[in-house]
Coordinates of C-alpha atoms in Angstrom, one line a residue:
Chain X
M1 CA 0.0 0.0 0.0
S2 CA 1.5 3.3 -0.9
A3 CA 1.9 5.8 1.9
S4 CA -0.3 8.3 0.1
K5 CA -3.1 5.9 -0.5
N6 CA -6.4 7.7 -0.9
T7 CA -9.0 6.1 1.3
S8 CA -11.9 7.5 -0.7
K9 CA -12.4 9.0 -4.1
K10 CA -13.9 12.1 -2.7
T11 CA -11.4 12.9 0.1
M12 CA -8.1 12.9 -1.6
D13 CA -4.9 13.3 0.4
V14 CA -2.7 15.3 -1.8
G15 CA -1.4 18.2 0.3
E16 CA 1.2 16.7 2.6
P17 CA 4.6 18.1 1.6
T18 CA 6.4 15.0 2.8
L19 CA 4.4 13.0 0.3
K20 CA 5.1 15.5 -2.5
R21 CA 6.9 12.7 -4.4
R22 CA 5.3 9.3 -4.7
E23 CA 7.7 6.5 -4.5
F24 CA 6.7 3.1 -5.6
L25 CA 8.1 -0.2 -6.2
S26 CA 9.5 -0.9 -9.6
V27 CA 7.8 -3.9 -11.0
G28 CA 10.2 -6.8 -11.3
G29 CA 9.3 -10.4 -12.2
A30 CA 10.0 -11.4 -8.6
T31 CA 7.3 -9.2 -7.2
I32 CA 4.5 -9.5 -9.5
A33 CA 3.0 -13.0 -9.4
G34 CA -0.2 -11.1 -8.8
A35 CA -0.8 -10.9 -5.1
A36 CA -1.4 -7.5 -3.7
I37 CA 1.6 -5.9 -2.2
G38 CA 0.8 -5.7 1.4
G39 CA 1.7 -3.3 4.2
G40 CA 5.4 -3.1 4.8
A41 CA 6.4 -3.5 1.2
L42 CA 7.6 0.1 1.0
E43 CA 10.0 -0.4 3.8
G44 CA 11.8 -3.1 1.8
A45 CA 11.6 -1.2 -1.3
E46 CA 15.2 -0.2 -1.5
S47 CA 16.3 -3.7 -1.7
V48 CA 14.2 -4.4 -4.8
G49 CA 14.9 -1.0 -6.4
L50 CA 13.0 2.3 -6.2
L51 CA 11.8 4.2 -9.1
D52 CA 11.4 7.9 -8.6
R53 CA 8.3 9.3 -10.3
T54 CA 6.8 12.8 -10.0
L55 CA 3.9 12.6 -7.7
P56 CA 0.7 13.5 -9.5
D57 CA 0.3 17.1 -8.6
E58 CA -3.0 18.6 -7.4
E59 CA -4.1 19.2 -10.9
L60 CA -3.7 15.6 -11.8
Q61 CA -5.4 14.4 -8.6
E62 CA -8.3 16.6 -9.5
T63 CA -8.3 15.1 -13.0
L64 CA -8.3 11.6 -11.6
A65 CA -11.3 12.6 -9.4
D66 CA -13.2 13.3 -12.6
V67 CA -12.9 9.6 -13.7
E68 CA -16.3 8.0 -13.7
A69 CA -15.7 4.8 -15.6
M70 CA -12.8 2.5 -16.1
T71 CA -12.4 0.3 -19.2
F72 CA -10.3 -2.7 -19.0
D73 CA -8.3 -4.6 -21.5
V74 CA -8.9 -8.3 -20.7
F75 CA -6.6 -10.8 -22.3
G76 CA -3.4 -10.6 -20.3
T77 CA -4.5 -7.6 -18.1
V78 CA -7.5 -9.1 -16.3
V79 CA -6.9 -12.8 -17.0
D80 CA -3.9 -15.1 -17.4
W81 CA -4.6 -16.7 -20.8
R82 CA -1.4 -18.7 -20.9
T83 CA -1.8 -20.6 -17.6
S84 CA -5.4 -21.2 -18.4
I85 CA -4.7 -22.7 -21.8
I86 CA -1.9 -24.8 -20.5
R87 CA -4.0 -26.2 -17.7
E88 CA -7.0 -27.0 -19.9
G89 CA -4.6 -28.6 -22.4
Q90 CA -3.2 -30.8 -19.7
M91 CA -6.7 -31.8 -18.7
L92 CA -7.6 -32.6 -22.3
G93 CA -4.5 -34.6 -22.8
A94 CA -5.0 -36.6 -19.6
E95 CA -8.6 -37.3 -20.6
K96 CA -7.8 -38.4 -24.1
G97 CA -4.4 -39.9 -23.3
F98 CA -1.9 -37.8 -25.3
E99 CA 0.8 -35.4 -24.5
L100 CA 2.2 -32.3 -26.2
D101 CA 4.1 -29.1 -25.4
W102 CA 1.1 -27.2 -24.0
P103 CA 3.1 -24.0 -23.2
A104 CA 4.3 -23.9 -26.9
F105 CA 0.7 -24.5 -28.0
A106 CA -0.6 -21.7 -25.9
D107 CA 2.0 -19.3 -27.1
A108 CA 1.4 -20.3 -30.8
W109 CA -2.4 -19.8 -30.4
R110 CA -1.9 -16.3 -28.9
R111 CA 0.8 -15.5 -31.5
G112 CA -1.7 -16.1 -34.3
Y113 CA -4.1 -13.6 -33.0
G114 CA -2.5 -10.4 -34.2
P115 CA -2.0 -11.6 -37.8
A116 CA -5.5 -13.0 -37.9
M117 CA -6.9 -9.6 -36.9
N118 CA -4.8 -8.0 -39.6
R119 CA -6.4 -10.3 -42.2
V120 CA -9.7 -8.7 -41.2
R121 CA -8.2 -5.2 -41.2
T122 CA -6.9 -5.6 -44.7
G123 CA -10.2 -6.9 -46.0
E124 CA -8.8 -10.4 -46.7
L125 CA -11.4 -11.7 -44.3
P126 CA -14.8 -10.2 -43.4
W127 CA -15.5 -9.0 -39.9
L128 CA -15.2 -11.9 -37.6
K129 CA -15.8 -12.4 -33.9
I130 CA -12.7 -13.4 -31.9
D131 CA -14.3 -16.8 -31.3
D132 CA -14.0 -17.3 -35.1
L133 CA -10.5 -16.0 -35.3
H134 CA -9.4 -18.3 -32.5
R135 CA -11.0 -21.2 -34.3
L136 CA -9.2 -20.4 -37.6
I137 CA -5.9 -20.4 -35.8
L138 CA -6.8 -23.5 -33.8
D139 CA -7.7 -25.5 -36.9
D140 CA -4.1 -24.9 -38.1
L141 CA -2.6 -25.7 -34.8
L142 CA -4.4 -29.0 -34.5
V143 CA -2.5 -30.2 -37.5
E144 CA 0.8 -28.5 -36.6
F145 CA 0.9 -29.9 -33.1
E146 CA -0.4 -33.3 -34.3
F147 CA -3.5 -33.5 -32.1
P148 CA -5.3 -36.9 -32.1
A149 CA -8.7 -37.0 -33.8
M150 CA -11.3 -34.9 -32.0
T151 CA -15.0 -34.5 -32.5
E152 CA -16.4 -31.1 -33.6
A153 CA -17.9 -30.8 -30.1
E154 CA -14.4 -31.4 -28.5
I155 CA -12.8 -28.8 -30.8
D156 CA -15.5 -26.3 -30.1
D157 CA -15.1 -26.8 -26.4
L158 CA -11.3 -26.4 -26.7
N159 CA -11.9 -23.2 -28.7
R160 CA -14.0 -21.9 -25.8
V161 CA -11.2 -22.1 -23.3
W162 CA -11.0 -18.4 -24.0
H163 CA -14.4 -18.1 -22.3
R164 CA -13.0 -19.8 -19.2
L165 CA -9.7 -17.9 -18.7
I166 CA -8.7 -17.5 -15.1
P167 CA -8.1 -14.1 -13.5
W168 CA -4.8 -13.0 -12.0
P169 CA -4.8 -13.4 -8.2
D170 CA -5.4 -9.7 -7.6
T171 CA -8.1 -9.3 -10.2
V172 CA -11.4 -10.1 -8.6
R173 CA -10.6 -8.4 -5.2
G174 CA -9.2 -5.3 -7.0
L175 CA -12.2 -5.0 -9.2
W176 CA -14.6 -5.2 -6.3
Q177 CA -12.7 -2.4 -4.6
L178 CA -12.8 -0.3 -7.7
K179 CA -16.5 -1.1 -8.4
A180 CA -17.5 0.9 -5.3
N181 CA -16.5 4.1 -6.9
F182 CA -16.4 3.5 -10.7
T183 CA -18.4 2.0 -13.4
L184 CA -16.3 -1.0 -14.5
A185 CA -16.4 -2.1 -18.2
T186 CA -14.5 -4.5 -20.3
L187 CA -13.0 -3.1 -23.4
S188 CA -11.5 -6.0 -25.2
N189 CA -11.2 -7.4 -28.7
G190 CA -13.0 -10.5 -27.2
N191 CA -16.6 -10.7 -28.4
V192 CA -19.5 -9.9 -26.1
A193 CA -20.5 -13.5 -25.6
L194 CA -16.9 -14.6 -24.8
L195 CA -16.5 -11.7 -22.2
T196 CA -20.0 -12.4 -20.7
N197 CA -19.3 -16.1 -20.3
M198 CA -15.8 -15.4 -18.9
A199 CA -17.2 -13.0 -16.3
K200 CA -19.9 -15.5 -15.2
N201 CA -17.3 -18.2 -15.0
A202 CA -14.6 -16.2 -13.2
G203 CA -16.7 -13.9 -11.0
L204 CA -15.6 -10.7 -12.7
P205 CA -18.0 -8.0 -11.4
W206 CA -18.3 -5.8 -14.5
D207 CA -21.0 -3.2 -14.6
V208 CA -21.2 -3.5 -18.4
V209 CA -19.5 -5.6 -21.0
L210 CA -18.1 -3.5 -23.9
S211 CA -16.2 -5.0 -26.8
A212 CA -14.5 -4.1 -30.0
E213 CA -17.4 -6.1 -31.5
L214 CA -19.7 -3.2 -30.8
S215 CA -17.8 -0.9 -33.2
G216 CA -16.9 -3.5 -35.8
H217 CA -13.2 -2.7 -35.3
Y218 CA -10.4 -4.2 -33.3
K219 CA -8.2 -2.3 -30.8
P220 CA -6.1 -0.2 -31.2
D221 CA -8.3 1.3 -33.9
P222 CA -9.8 4.5 -32.5
E223 CA -13.4 3.5 -33.3
V224 CA -13.3 1.0 -30.5
Y225 CA -12.5 3.6 -27.8
I226 CA -14.8 6.2 -29.3
K227 CA -17.7 3.8 -29.3
A228 CA -17.1 2.7 -25.8
A229 CA -17.2 6.3 -24.4
D230 CA -20.3 7.0 -26.4
L231 CA -22.1 3.9 -25.0
L232 CA -21.0 4.9 -21.5
G233 CA -22.4 8.4 -22.1
L234 CA -19.2 10.0 -20.9
P235 CA -16.7 12.4 -22.4
H236 CA -13.4 10.7 -23.0
E237 CA -11.6 12.4 -20.2
K238 CA -14.0 10.8 -17.7
V239 CA -13.0 7.3 -18.8
M240 CA -9.8 5.6 -17.8
M241 CA -8.3 2.8 -19.9
V242 CA -6.6 0.1 -17.9
A243 CA -4.2 -2.2 -19.6
A244 CA -1.0 -4.2 -19.4
H245 CA -0.1 -3.2 -23.0
K246 CA 1.3 0.2 -23.6
G247 CA 0.0 0.4 -27.2
D248 CA -3.5 0.0 -26.0
L249 CA -3.1 2.8 -23.5
R250 CA -1.4 5.1 -26.0
A251 CA -4.3 4.6 -28.5
A252 CA -6.8 5.4 -25.7
G253 CA -4.7 8.3 -24.4
A254 CA -4.4 9.9 -27.8
L255 CA -8.2 10.2 -27.8
G256 CA -8.3 11.9 -24.4
F257 CA -8.9 8.8 -22.2
K258 CA -7.1 8.7 -18.8
T259 CA -4.7 5.8 -18.7
A260 CA -3.6 3.3 -16.1
Y261 CA -0.7 0.9 -16.8
V262 CA -0.7 -2.4 -14.9
P263 CA 2.1 -4.6 -16.2
R264 CA 1.7 -8.3 -16.1
P265 CA 5.3 -9.6 -16.4
L266 CA 4.1 -13.2 -16.4
E267 CA 1.7 -12.8 -19.3
Y268 CA 4.0 -14.7 -21.7
G269 CA 5.3 -17.0 -19.0
P270 CA 8.3 -17.0 -16.6
G271 CA 11.8 -16.1 -17.8
R272 CA 10.6 -13.8 -20.6
T273 CA 12.1 -10.3 -21.0
I274 CA 9.3 -7.9 -21.7
D275 CA 9.0 -4.2 -21.2
T276 CA 7.2 -3.6 -17.9
T277 CA 8.7 -0.3 -16.9
P278 CA 6.3 2.4 -15.7
D279 CA 5.9 5.3 -18.0
P280 CA 5.1 8.8 -16.7
A281 CA 3.1 9.4 -19.8
F282 CA 0.4 7.3 -18.2
D283 CA -1.8 8.9 -15.5
V284 CA -1.3 6.0 -13.2
N285 CA 1.3 3.3 -13.1
A286 CA 0.2 0.5 -10.7
T287 CA 1.7 -2.8 -9.7
D288 CA -1.6 -4.7 -9.7
F289 CA -5.4 -4.0 -9.4
M290 CA -5.2 -3.6 -5.6
D291 CA -2.5 -1.0 -6.0
L292 CA -4.6 0.6 -8.8
A293 CA -7.6 0.8 -6.4
A294 CA -5.4 2.4 -3.7
Q295 CA -4.1 5.0 -6.1
M296 CA -7.6 6.1 -7.5
Chain Q
M1 CA -45.3 -21.9 -5.3
S2 CA -46.8 -24.2 -7.9
A3 CA -47.0 -27.9 -6.9
S4 CA -45.0 -28.8 -10.0
K5 CA -42.1 -26.5 -9.1
N6 CA -38.9 -27.6 -10.7
T7 CA -36.2 -27.5 -8.0
S8 CA -33.4 -27.5 -10.6
K9 CA -33.0 -26.8 -14.2
K10 CA -31.5 -30.2 -14.8
T11 CA -33.8 -32.5 -12.8
M12 CA -37.2 -31.6 -14.1
D13 CA -40.3 -33.1 -12.7
V14 CA -42.7 -33.6 -15.6
G15 CA -43.9 -37.1 -15.3
E16 CA -46.4 -37.2 -12.5
P17 CA -49.9 -37.8 -14.1
T18 CA -51.6 -36.0 -11.3
L19 CA -49.7 -32.9 -12.3
K20 CA -50.5 -33.3 -16.0
R21 CA -52.3 -30.0 -16.0
R22 CA -50.7 -27.0 -14.3
E23 CA -53.1 -24.8 -12.5
F24 CA -52.0 -21.4 -11.5
L25 CA -53.4 -18.3 -10.1
S26 CA -54.8 -15.8 -12.6
V27 CA -53.2 -12.5 -12.0
G28 CA -55.5 -10.0 -10.5
G29 CA -54.6 -6.5 -9.2
A30 CA -55.1 -7.7 -5.7
T31 CA -52.4 -10.4 -5.8
I32 CA -49.6 -8.8 -7.7
A33 CA -48.0 -6.0 -5.7
G34 CA -44.8 -7.8 -6.5
A35 CA -44.1 -10.1 -3.6
A36 CA -43.6 -13.8 -4.4
I37 CA -46.7 -15.9 -3.9
G38 CA -45.8 -18.0 -1.0
G39 CA -46.8 -21.6 0.0
G40 CA -50.5 -22.2 0.4
A41 CA -51.6 -19.8 -2.3
L42 CA -52.8 -22.7 -4.4
E43 CA -55.1 -23.9 -1.7
G44 CA -57.0 -20.6 -1.8
A45 CA -56.9 -20.4 -5.6
E46 CA -60.5 -21.2 -6.2
S47 CA -61.6 -18.1 -4.3
V48 CA -59.6 -15.8 -6.6
G49 CA -60.3 -17.7 -9.8
L50 CA -58.4 -20.4 -11.4
L51 CA -57.2 -20.4 -15.0
D52 CA -56.8 -23.7 -16.7
R53 CA -53.7 -23.9 -18.9
T54 CA -52.3 -26.9 -20.6
L55 CA -49.3 -28.0 -18.6
P56 CA -46.1 -27.7 -20.7
D57 CA -45.7 -31.2 -22.0
E58 CA -42.4 -33.0 -22.0
E59 CA -41.5 -31.5 -25.3
L60 CA -42.0 -28.0 -24.0
Q61 CA -40.1 -28.8 -20.9
E62 CA -37.2 -30.0 -23.0
T63 CA -37.4 -26.9 -25.0
L64 CA -37.2 -24.7 -21.9
A65 CA -34.2 -26.8 -20.8
D66 CA -32.4 -25.5 -23.9
V67 CA -32.7 -21.9 -22.8
E68 CA -29.3 -20.5 -22.0
A69 CA -29.9 -16.8 -21.8
M70 CA -32.8 -14.6 -20.7
T71 CA -33.3 -11.1 -22.1
F72 CA -35.4 -8.7 -20.0
D73 CA -37.5 -5.8 -20.9
V74 CA -36.7 -3.2 -18.2
F75 CA -39.1 -0.2 -17.9
G76 CA -42.2 -1.7 -16.2
T77 CA -41.0 -5.3 -16.2
V78 CA -37.9 -5.0 -14.0
V79 CA -38.4 -1.6 -12.5
D80 CA -41.4 0.5 -11.4
W81 CA -40.9 3.7 -13.3
R82 CA -44.1 5.4 -12.0
T83 CA -43.4 5.1 -8.3
S84 CA -39.8 6.1 -8.8
I85 CA -40.7 9.3 -10.7
I86 CA -43.4 10.3 -8.3
R87 CA -41.1 9.8 -5.3
E88 CA -38.2 11.8 -6.9
G89 CA -40.7 14.5 -7.9
Q90 CA -41.9 14.8 -4.4
M91 CA -38.4 15.1 -3.1
L92 CA -37.6 17.7 -5.7
G93 CA -40.7 19.6 -4.8
A94 CA -40.0 19.4 -1.1
E95 CA -36.4 20.7 -1.7
K96 CA -37.4 23.6 -3.9
G97 CA -40.7 24.4 -2.2
F98 CA -43.4 23.7 -4.9
E99 CA -46.1 21.2 -5.5
L100 CA -47.6 19.6 -8.5
D101 CA -49.5 16.5 -9.5
W102 CA -46.6 14.1 -9.7
P103 CA -48.6 11.0 -10.7
A104 CA -50.0 13.0 -13.7
F105 CA -46.5 14.2 -14.5
A106 CA -45.1 10.7 -14.4
D107 CA -47.8 9.4 -16.6
A108 CA -47.4 12.2 -19.1
W109 CA -43.6 11.7 -19.3
R110 CA -44.1 8.0 -20.0
R111 CA -46.9 8.7 -22.4
G112 CA -44.6 10.9 -24.5
Y113 CA -42.2 8.1 -25.0
G114 CA -43.9 6.1 -27.8
P115 CA -44.6 9.1 -30.0
A116 CA -41.0 10.3 -29.5
M117 CA -39.6 7.0 -30.7
N118 CA -41.9 7.2 -33.7
R119 CA -40.5 10.6 -34.6
V120 CA -37.2 8.7 -34.9
R121 CA -38.7 5.8 -36.8
T122 CA -40.2 8.1 -39.3
G123 CA -37.0 10.0 -39.8
E124 CA -38.3 13.2 -38.4
L125 CA -35.6 13.0 -35.8
P126 CA -32.1 11.3 -36.2
W127 CA -31.3 8.3 -34.0
L128 CA -31.4 9.4 -30.4
K129 CA -30.6 7.7 -27.2
I130 CA -33.6 7.4 -24.8
D131 CA -31.9 9.9 -22.5
D132 CA -32.3 12.5 -25.3
L133 CA -35.9 11.4 -26.0
H134 CA -36.7 11.7 -22.3
R135 CA -35.2 15.2 -22.3
L136 CA -37.2 16.3 -25.3
I137 CA -40.4 15.3 -23.6
L138 CA -39.3 16.7 -20.3
D139 CA -38.6 20.1 -21.7
D140 CA -42.2 20.3 -22.9
L141 CA -43.5 19.1 -19.6
L142 CA -41.6 21.7 -17.6
V143 CA -43.7 24.3 -19.3
E144 CA -47.0 22.3 -19.3
F145 CA -46.7 21.5 -15.6
E146 CA -45.5 25.0 -14.7
F147 CA -42.3 24.0 -13.0
P148 CA -40.4 26.8 -11.2
A149 CA -37.1 27.9 -12.8
M150 CA -34.5 25.2 -12.7
T151 CA -30.8 25.2 -13.5
E152 CA -29.5 23.0 -16.4
A153 CA -27.9 20.8 -13.8
E154 CA -31.2 20.4 -12.0
I155 CA -33.1 19.6 -15.2
D156 CA -30.4 17.1 -16.2
D157 CA -30.6 15.4 -12.8
L158 CA -34.4 15.1 -13.1
N159 CA -34.0 13.6 -16.5
R160 CA -31.7 11.0 -15.0
V161 CA -34.4 9.8 -12.7
W162 CA -34.7 7.1 -15.4
H163 CA -31.2 5.9 -14.3
R164 CA -32.4 5.5 -10.8
L165 CA -35.7 3.6 -11.2
I166 CA -36.5 1.2 -8.4
P167 CA -37.1 -2.5 -8.9
W168 CA -40.3 -4.3 -8.1
P169 CA -40.1 -6.1 -4.8
D170 CA -39.5 -9.5 -6.4
T171 CA -37.0 -8.3 -9.0
V172 CA -33.6 -8.5 -7.4
R173 CA -34.2 -11.8 -5.5
G174 CA -35.7 -13.4 -8.6
L175 CA -32.9 -12.3 -10.8
W176 CA -30.3 -13.8 -8.4
Q177 CA -32.2 -17.1 -8.5
L178 CA -32.3 -17.1 -12.3
K179 CA -28.6 -16.0 -12.5
A180 CA -27.5 -19.3 -11.2
N181 CA -28.7 -21.1 -14.3
F182 CA -29.0 -18.5 -17.1
T183 CA -27.1 -15.6 -18.6
L184 CA -29.2 -12.6 -17.7
A185 CA -29.3 -9.6 -20.1
T186 CA -31.2 -6.4 -20.3
L187 CA -33.0 -5.9 -23.7
S188 CA -34.5 -2.5 -23.3
N189 CA -35.0 0.6 -25.4
G190 CA -33.0 2.4 -22.6
N191 CA -29.5 3.3 -23.7
V192 CA -26.5 1.4 -22.4
A193 CA -25.4 4.1 -20.0
L194 CA -28.9 4.4 -18.5
L195 CA -29.2 0.6 -18.0
T196 CA -25.7 0.4 -16.5
N197 CA -26.3 3.2 -14.1
M198 CA -29.6 1.8 -13.1
A199 CA -28.1 -1.7 -12.4
K200 CA -25.4 -0.2 -10.3
N201 CA -27.9 1.9 -8.4
A202 CA -30.5 -0.8 -7.9
G203 CA -28.3 -3.9 -7.5
L204 CA -29.5 -5.6 -10.6
P205 CA -27.2 -8.5 -11.3
W206 CA -27.1 -8.5 -15.1
D207 CA -24.4 -10.6 -16.8
V208 CA -24.5 -8.3 -19.8
V209 CA -26.2 -5.0 -20.6
L210 CA -27.9 -5.2 -24.1
S211 CA -29.9 -2.4 -25.5
A212 CA -31.8 -1.3 -28.5
E213 CA -29.0 1.2 -28.9
L214 CA -26.6 -1.5 -30.1
S215 CA -28.8 -2.1 -33.2
G216 CA -29.8 1.5 -33.8
H217 CA -33.5 0.5 -33.7
Y218 CA -36.1 0.5 -31.0
K219 CA -38.2 -2.4 -29.9
P220 CA -40.3 -4.0 -31.2
D221 CA -38.3 -3.6 -34.4
P222 CA -36.8 -7.1 -35.2
E223 CA -33.3 -5.7 -35.5
V224 CA -33.1 -5.3 -31.8
Y225 CA -33.8 -8.9 -30.9
I226 CA -31.6 -10.2 -33.8
K227 CA -28.7 -8.1 -32.7
A228 CA -29.1 -9.3 -29.1
A229 CA -29.0 -13.0 -30.0
D230 CA -26.0 -12.4 -32.2
L231 CA -24.1 -10.6 -29.4
L232 CA -25.0 -13.5 -27.0
G233 CA -23.7 -15.9 -29.6
L234 CA -26.8 -18.0 -29.3
P235 CA -29.5 -19.2 -31.8
H236 CA -32.8 -17.5 -31.1
E237 CA -34.4 -20.5 -29.6
K238 CA -31.9 -20.6 -26.8
V239 CA -32.9 -17.1 -25.7
M240 CA -36.0 -16.3 -23.7
M241 CA -37.5 -12.8 -23.7
V242 CA -39.1 -11.8 -20.5
A243 CA -41.5 -8.9 -20.5
A244 CA -44.7 -7.4 -18.9
H245 CA -45.7 -6.3 -22.4
K246 CA -47.3 -8.7 -24.8
G247 CA -46.2 -6.8 -27.9
D248 CA -42.6 -7.1 -26.9
L249 CA -43.0 -10.9 -26.4
R250 CA -44.9 -11.3 -29.7
A251 CA -42.1 -9.6 -31.6
A252 CA -39.4 -11.7 -30.0
G253 CA -41.5 -14.9 -30.3
A254 CA -42.0 -14.3 -34.0
L255 CA -38.2 -14.4 -34.4
G256 CA -38.0 -17.7 -32.6
F257 CA -37.2 -16.5 -29.1
K258 CA -38.8 -18.3 -26.1
T259 CA -41.1 -16.0 -24.3
A260 CA -42.1 -15.4 -20.6
Y261 CA -44.9 -13.1 -19.6
V262 CA -44.7 -11.5 -16.2
P263 CA -47.6 -9.0 -15.9
R264 CA -47.1 -5.9 -13.8
P265 CA -50.7 -4.8 -13.1
L266 CA -49.5 -1.7 -11.1
E267 CA -47.2 -0.4 -13.8
Y268 CA -49.6 2.4 -14.6
G269 CA -50.7 2.8 -11.0
P270 CA -53.5 1.4 -8.9
G271 CA -57.1 1.3 -10.2
R272 CA -56.2 1.0 -13.9
T273 CA -57.7 -1.7 -16.0
I274 CA -55.0 -3.2 -18.2
D275 CA -54.8 -6.6 -19.8
T276 CA -52.8 -8.9 -17.6
T277 CA -54.3 -12.2 -18.6
P278 CA -51.9 -15.0 -19.2
D279 CA -51.7 -16.2 -22.7
P280 CA -50.9 -19.8 -23.7
A281 CA -49.1 -18.5 -26.8
F282 CA -46.2 -17.6 -24.4
D283 CA -43.9 -20.4 -23.2
V284 CA -44.2 -19.3 -19.6
N285 CA -46.8 -17.2 -17.8
A286 CA -45.5 -16.2 -14.4
T287 CA -46.9 -14.1 -11.6
D288 CA -43.5 -12.5 -10.8
F289 CA -39.8 -13.2 -11.1
M290 CA -39.8 -15.6 -8.2
D291 CA -42.5 -17.6 -9.9
L292 CA -40.6 -17.4 -13.2
A293 CA -37.5 -18.8 -11.5
A294 CA -39.6 -21.6 -10.0
Q295 CA -41.0 -22.5 -13.4
M296 CA -37.7 -22.5 -15.3

């Protein structure tokens, strides 16, 4: 918990000169597995490296106080797609009696996602729900990874693993804290049905399910964010985009959204080197959803 | 509680010959204030009039078992717009020191809604969110009912009473029961922001907020229902429309939706004569949301 934690949205503690600069933990792989950073973490901060960052000044605090809704990227930010796919793959393999490199399969499935979206963007494919894009990629991977014969129902069920992704350990608790003060919305390339089923399965307390599907564009196309703010009935500056992906935040920020960066160093598995450094261009840099709730 | 109540979606009790015909209470104004009809109601049924209705046969029970999602009309079906507007009007009058006929005001506001939608349907007005339609009507009523001078903020807040409508007494409990087995969605002419704010204010546990706004048409235009089923990722026959308005159900039913009729005899206030008779054309006729949950 940061020393300058705001205990309520309405009574913000910004004036203490000794808190003029906020210090927070840099986010290293060792600290991020997802659990909230509890009391006392700050005391040990020097040992894991401190990052100096200009404390949001009073103007920025007032700006944050204007936020009424938060829109969340989902795959990677809210849920851990990789662990989920690996686990369901292992269960499928155990049930049907085969083995394969499930982490490699999960990574390949996810890697196919950007190129598949681009085939829609370029007009090579018509508009497709992510469910259909996932299936296109999966059909290729069933061959590439030499799956045993599966029924259509089994393949469809495997494709729906994306409807059953599991949250990061801090996700549900953090969302409930944020829900008290903000309207919480998904804003994902996942289609509405996928996001709805995921929320019901994982206990994600969204107030409203918004999706790229509602604009007929994929993030980071501006239409997605513009449509979301319109549906929320809010000017862009009253909406905060929350994501583990800087490109998503930059696209939203360019349209006037507030931005909160929550890195997920384990999104692509342990031992990967990915950029998780905080960036002062974002309104908030948080270590996880509990920290985000504390900062808002 | 009907004697043939199904205690779970999966273990349906349809075989008892003595229950071959379901008897249930006709819905009179005296019995409907919203509370669930408790045990023992059936015993007294003859005194308030029984309606014979063919018990759903096994085929229909199997059909109901296929339902995966329920889409709910909101104004009148889920929430009591009239009582809500009267109460907020009384609070506004007490605060600003004026009186007027709030029931007449509430009725006039609601009465303006159909004609306002038709001005959009005919192209006289561009597509407008219901918030904007409500404001158009309200601006006229402020003059007609001789409101005192109000600031823009006060008028906007009054217009947003539709975001704060209160549920019928059985609504929240009934929705929570249904939520265990079905995906629950709004399907209202209310815009997404209105429905989202209403749910947050009233504790309505929707899994997803769907709206006429997402199709750019108002109910009962078929585009609204078609878009909803598409977003839910379900064939029409796996979606059940729930409404207190038979026209809404007929429009959904004509497209293959299942239908559940839940009359709200007090929607337009006490002492009104409105058609609340059950209709065997609908898959389910229920007295309230608790009874609906019991029948599903």
